[in-house]
Short mmCIF file of N, CA, C and O in Angstrom, two decimals:
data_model
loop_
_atom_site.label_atom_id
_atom_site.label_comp_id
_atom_site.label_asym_id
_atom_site.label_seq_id
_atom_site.Cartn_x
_atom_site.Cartn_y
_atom_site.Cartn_z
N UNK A 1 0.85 -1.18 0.00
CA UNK A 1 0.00 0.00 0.00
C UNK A 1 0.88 1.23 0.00
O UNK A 1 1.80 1.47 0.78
N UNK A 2 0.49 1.89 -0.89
CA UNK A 2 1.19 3.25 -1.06
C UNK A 2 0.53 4.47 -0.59
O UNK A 2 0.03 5.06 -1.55
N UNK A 3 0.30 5.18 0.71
CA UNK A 3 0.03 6.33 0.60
C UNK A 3 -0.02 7.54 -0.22
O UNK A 3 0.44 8.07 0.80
N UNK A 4 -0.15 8.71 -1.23
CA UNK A 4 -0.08 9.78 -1.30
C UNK A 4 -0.62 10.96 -0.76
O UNK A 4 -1.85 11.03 -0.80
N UNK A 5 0.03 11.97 -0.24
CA UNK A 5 -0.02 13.26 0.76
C UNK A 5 -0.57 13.87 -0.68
O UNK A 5 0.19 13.94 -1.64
N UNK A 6 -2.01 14.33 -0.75
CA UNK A 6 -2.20 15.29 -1.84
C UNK A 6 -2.07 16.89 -1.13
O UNK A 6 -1.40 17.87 -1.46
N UNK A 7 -2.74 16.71 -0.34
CA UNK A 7 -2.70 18.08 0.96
C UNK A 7 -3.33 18.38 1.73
O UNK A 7 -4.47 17.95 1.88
N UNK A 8 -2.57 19.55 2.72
CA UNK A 8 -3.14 19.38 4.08
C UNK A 8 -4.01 21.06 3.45
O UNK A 8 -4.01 21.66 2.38
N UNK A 9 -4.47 21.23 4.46
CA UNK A 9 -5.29 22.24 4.93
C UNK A 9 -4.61 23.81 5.00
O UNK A 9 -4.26 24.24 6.11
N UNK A 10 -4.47 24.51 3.99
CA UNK A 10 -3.59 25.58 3.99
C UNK A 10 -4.02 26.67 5.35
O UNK A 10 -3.23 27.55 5.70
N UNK A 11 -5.17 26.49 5.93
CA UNK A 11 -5.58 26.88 6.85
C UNK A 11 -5.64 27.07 8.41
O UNK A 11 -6.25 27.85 9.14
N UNK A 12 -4.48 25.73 8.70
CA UNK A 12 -4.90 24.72 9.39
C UNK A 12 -3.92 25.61 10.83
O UNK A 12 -3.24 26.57 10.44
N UNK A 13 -3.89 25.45 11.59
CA UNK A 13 -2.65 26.00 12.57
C UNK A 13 -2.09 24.68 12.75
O UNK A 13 -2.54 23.54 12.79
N UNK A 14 -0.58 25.41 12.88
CA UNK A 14 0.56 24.21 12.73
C UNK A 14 0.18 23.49 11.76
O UNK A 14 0.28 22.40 12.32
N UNK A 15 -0.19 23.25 10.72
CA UNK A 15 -0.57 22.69 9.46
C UNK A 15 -0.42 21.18 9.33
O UNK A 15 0.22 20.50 8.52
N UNK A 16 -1.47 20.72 10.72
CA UNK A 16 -1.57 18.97 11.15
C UNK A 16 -3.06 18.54 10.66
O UNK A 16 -3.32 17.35 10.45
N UNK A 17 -3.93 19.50 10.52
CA UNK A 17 -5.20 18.30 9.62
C UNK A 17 -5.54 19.78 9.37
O UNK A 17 -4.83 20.78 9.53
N UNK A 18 -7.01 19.64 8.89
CA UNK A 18 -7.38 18.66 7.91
C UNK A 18 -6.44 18.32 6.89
O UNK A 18 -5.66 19.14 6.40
N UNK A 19 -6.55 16.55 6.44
CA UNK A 19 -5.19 16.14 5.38
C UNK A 19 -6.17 15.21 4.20
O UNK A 19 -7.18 14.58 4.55
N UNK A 20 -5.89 15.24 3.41
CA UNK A 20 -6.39 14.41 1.82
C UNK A 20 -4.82 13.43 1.73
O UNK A 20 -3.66 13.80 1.84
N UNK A 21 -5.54 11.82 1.43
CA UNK A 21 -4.32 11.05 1.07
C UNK A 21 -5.16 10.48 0.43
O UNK A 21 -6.37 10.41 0.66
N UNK A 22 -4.17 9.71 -0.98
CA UNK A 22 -4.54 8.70 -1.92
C UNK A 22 -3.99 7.72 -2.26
O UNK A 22 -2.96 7.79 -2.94
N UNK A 23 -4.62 6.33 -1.82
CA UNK A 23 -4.46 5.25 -1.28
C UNK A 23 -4.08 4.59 -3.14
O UNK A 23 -5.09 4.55 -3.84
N UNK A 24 -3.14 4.25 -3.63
CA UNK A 24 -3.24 3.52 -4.49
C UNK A 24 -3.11 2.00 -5.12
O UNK A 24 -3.24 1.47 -6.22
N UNK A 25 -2.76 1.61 -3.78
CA UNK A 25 -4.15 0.20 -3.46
C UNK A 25 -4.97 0.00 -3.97
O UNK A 25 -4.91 -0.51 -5.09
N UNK A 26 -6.13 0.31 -3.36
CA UNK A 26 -7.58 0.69 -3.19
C UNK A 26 -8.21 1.51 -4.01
O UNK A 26 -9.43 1.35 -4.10
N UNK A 27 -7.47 2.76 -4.91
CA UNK A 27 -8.26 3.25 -5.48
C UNK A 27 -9.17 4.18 -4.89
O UNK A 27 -10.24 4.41 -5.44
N UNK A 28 -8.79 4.80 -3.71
CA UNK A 28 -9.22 5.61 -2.68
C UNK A 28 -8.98 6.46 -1.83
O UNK A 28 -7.82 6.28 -1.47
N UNK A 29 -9.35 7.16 -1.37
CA UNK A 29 -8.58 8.46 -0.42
C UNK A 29 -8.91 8.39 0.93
O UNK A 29 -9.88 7.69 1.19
N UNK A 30 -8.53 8.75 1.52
CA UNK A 30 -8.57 8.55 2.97
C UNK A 30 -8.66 10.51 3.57
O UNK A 30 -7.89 11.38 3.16
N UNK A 31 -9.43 10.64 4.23
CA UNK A 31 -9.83 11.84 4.60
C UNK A 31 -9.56 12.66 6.07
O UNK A 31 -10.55 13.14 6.61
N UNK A 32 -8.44 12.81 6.62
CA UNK A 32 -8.77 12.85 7.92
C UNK A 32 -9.05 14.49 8.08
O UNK A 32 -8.61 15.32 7.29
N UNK A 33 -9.66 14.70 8.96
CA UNK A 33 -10.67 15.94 9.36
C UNK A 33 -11.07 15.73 11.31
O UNK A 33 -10.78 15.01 12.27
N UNK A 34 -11.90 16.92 10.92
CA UNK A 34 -12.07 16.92 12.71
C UNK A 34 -13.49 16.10 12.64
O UNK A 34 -14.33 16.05 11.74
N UNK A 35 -13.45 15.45 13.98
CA UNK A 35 -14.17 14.60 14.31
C UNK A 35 -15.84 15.40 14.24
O UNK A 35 -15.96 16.63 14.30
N UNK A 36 -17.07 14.44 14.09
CA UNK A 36 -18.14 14.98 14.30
C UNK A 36 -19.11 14.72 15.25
O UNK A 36 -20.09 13.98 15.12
N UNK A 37 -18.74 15.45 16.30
CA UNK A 37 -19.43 14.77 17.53
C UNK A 37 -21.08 15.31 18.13
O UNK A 37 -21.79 15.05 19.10
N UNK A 38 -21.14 16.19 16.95
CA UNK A 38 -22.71 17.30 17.10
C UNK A 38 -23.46 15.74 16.90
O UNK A 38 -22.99 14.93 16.11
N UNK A 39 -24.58 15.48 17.66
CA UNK A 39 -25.52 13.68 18.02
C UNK A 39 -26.44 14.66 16.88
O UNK A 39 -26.54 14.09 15.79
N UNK A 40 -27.29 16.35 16.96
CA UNK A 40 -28.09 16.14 16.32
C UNK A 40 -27.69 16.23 14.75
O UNK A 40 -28.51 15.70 13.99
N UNK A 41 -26.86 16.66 14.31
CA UNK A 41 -26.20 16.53 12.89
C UNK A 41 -26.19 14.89 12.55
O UNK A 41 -26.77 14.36 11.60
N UNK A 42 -25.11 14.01 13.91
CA UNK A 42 -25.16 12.46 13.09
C UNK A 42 -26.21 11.89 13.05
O UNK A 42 -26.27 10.89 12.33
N UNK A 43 -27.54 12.36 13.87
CA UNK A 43 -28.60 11.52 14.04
C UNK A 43 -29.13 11.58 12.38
O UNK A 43 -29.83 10.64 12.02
N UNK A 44 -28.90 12.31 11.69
CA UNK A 44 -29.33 12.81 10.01
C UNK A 44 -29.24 12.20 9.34
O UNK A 44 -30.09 11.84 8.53
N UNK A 45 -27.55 11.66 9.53
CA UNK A 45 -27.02 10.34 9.32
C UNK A 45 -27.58 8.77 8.85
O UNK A 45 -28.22 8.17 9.71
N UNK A 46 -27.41 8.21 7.76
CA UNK A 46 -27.04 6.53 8.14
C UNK A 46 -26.25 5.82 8.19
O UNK A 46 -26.04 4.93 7.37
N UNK A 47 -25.48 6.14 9.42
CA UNK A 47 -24.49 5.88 9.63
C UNK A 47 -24.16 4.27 10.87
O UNK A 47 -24.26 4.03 12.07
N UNK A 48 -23.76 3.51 9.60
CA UNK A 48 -23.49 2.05 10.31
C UNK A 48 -22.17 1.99 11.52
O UNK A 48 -21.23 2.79 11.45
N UNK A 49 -22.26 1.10 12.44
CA UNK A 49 -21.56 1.32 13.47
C UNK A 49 -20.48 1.13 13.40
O UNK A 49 -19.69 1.28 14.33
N UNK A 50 -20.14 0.68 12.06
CA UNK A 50 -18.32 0.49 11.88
C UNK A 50 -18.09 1.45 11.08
O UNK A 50 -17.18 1.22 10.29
N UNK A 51 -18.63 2.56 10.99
CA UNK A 51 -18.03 3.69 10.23
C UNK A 51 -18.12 5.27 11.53
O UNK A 51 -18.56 5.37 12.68
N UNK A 52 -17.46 6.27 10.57
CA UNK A 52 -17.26 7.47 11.29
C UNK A 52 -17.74 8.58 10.12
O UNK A 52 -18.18 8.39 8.98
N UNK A 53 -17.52 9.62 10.73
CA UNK A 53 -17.43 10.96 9.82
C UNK A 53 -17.28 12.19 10.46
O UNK A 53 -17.99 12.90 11.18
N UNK A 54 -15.76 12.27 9.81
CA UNK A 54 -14.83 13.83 10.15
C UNK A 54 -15.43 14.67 8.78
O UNK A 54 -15.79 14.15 7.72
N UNK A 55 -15.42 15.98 9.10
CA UNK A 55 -15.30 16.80 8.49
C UNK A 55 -14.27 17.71 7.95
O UNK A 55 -13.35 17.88 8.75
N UNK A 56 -14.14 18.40 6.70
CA UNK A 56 -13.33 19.39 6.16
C UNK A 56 -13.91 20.04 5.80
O UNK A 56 -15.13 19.89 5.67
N UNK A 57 -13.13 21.26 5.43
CA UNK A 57 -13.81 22.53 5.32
C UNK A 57 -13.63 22.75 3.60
O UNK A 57 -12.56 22.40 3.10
N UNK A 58 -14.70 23.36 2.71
CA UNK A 58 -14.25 23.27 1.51
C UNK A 58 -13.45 23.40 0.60
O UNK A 58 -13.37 22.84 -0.50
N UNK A 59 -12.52 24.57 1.35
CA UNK A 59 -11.43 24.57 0.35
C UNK A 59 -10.38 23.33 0.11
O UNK A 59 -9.43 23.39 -0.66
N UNK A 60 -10.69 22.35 0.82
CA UNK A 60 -9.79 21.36 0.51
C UNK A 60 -10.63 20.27 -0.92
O UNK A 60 -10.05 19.34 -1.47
N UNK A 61 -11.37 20.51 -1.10
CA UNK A 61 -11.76 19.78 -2.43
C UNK A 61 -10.25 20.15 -3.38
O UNK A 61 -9.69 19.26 -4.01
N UNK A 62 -9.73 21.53 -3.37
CA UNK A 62 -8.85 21.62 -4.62
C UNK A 62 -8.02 20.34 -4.50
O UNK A 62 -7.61 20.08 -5.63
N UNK A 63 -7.60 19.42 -3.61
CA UNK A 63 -6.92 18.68 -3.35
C UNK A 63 -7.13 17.13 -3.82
O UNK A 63 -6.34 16.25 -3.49
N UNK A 64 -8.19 16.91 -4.57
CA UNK A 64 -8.88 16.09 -4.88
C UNK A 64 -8.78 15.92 -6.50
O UNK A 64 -9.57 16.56 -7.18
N UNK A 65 -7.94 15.18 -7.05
CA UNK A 65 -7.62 15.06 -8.67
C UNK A 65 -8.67 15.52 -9.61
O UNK A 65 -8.58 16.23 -10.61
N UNK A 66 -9.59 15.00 -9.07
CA UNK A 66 -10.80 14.83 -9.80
C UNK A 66 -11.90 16.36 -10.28
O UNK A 66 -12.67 16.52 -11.22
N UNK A 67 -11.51 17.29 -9.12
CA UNK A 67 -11.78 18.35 -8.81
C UNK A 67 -10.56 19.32 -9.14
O UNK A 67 -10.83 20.52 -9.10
N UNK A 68 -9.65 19.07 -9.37
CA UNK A 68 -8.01 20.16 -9.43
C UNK A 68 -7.93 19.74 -11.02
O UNK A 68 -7.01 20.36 -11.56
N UNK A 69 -8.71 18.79 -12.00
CA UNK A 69 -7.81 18.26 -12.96
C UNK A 69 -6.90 17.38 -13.25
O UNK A 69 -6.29 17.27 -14.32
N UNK A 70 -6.81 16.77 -12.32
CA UNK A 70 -5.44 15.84 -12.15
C UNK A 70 -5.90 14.35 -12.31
O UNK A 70 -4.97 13.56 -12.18
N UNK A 71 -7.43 13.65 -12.64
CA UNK A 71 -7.68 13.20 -13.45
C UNK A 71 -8.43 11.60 -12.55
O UNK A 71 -9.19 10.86 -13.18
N UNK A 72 -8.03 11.31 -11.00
CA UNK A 72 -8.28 10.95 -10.14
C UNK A 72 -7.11 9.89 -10.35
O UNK A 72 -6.00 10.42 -10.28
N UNK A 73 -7.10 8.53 -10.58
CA UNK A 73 -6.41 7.26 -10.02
C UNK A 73 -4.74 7.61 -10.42
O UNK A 73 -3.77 7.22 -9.77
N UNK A 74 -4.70 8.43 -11.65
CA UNK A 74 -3.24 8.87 -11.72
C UNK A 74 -2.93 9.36 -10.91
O UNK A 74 -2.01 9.87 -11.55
N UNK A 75 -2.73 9.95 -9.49
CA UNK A 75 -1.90 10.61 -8.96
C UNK A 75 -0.69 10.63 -8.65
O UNK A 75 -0.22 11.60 -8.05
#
């Protein structure tokens, strides 16, 4: 499994998350963000018990091949 760092969060203090990586394995990205712990937001949710959901803030889409141009599985 190969990680790729597409990018972090130009926003971020000390510039430790939000981070975009692309798994090229899998064919997938891995998202880490701040946790979402608001119950009435997840209750909105269908959210199965082996999953989660962090959030990012939008400007990190540019970071996303697919969205920047960069074409997605090539990265």
């Amino acid at each position: 499994m190969a990680l790729h760092l597409l990018g972090k969060d130009p926003d971020s203090p000390d510039g430790k998350s939000p981070t975009v990586y692309y798994d090229d394995t899998t064919d997938s990205y891995l998202v880490q963000g701040w946790k979402v712990l608001d119950e009435q937001r997840l209750s909105k949710l269908d959210l199965p018990d082996h999953e989660t959901v962090v959030e990012i803030p939008k400007r990190m889409l540019q970071f996303f091949p697919e969205v920047n141009g960069g074409g997605g599985a090539g990265v």
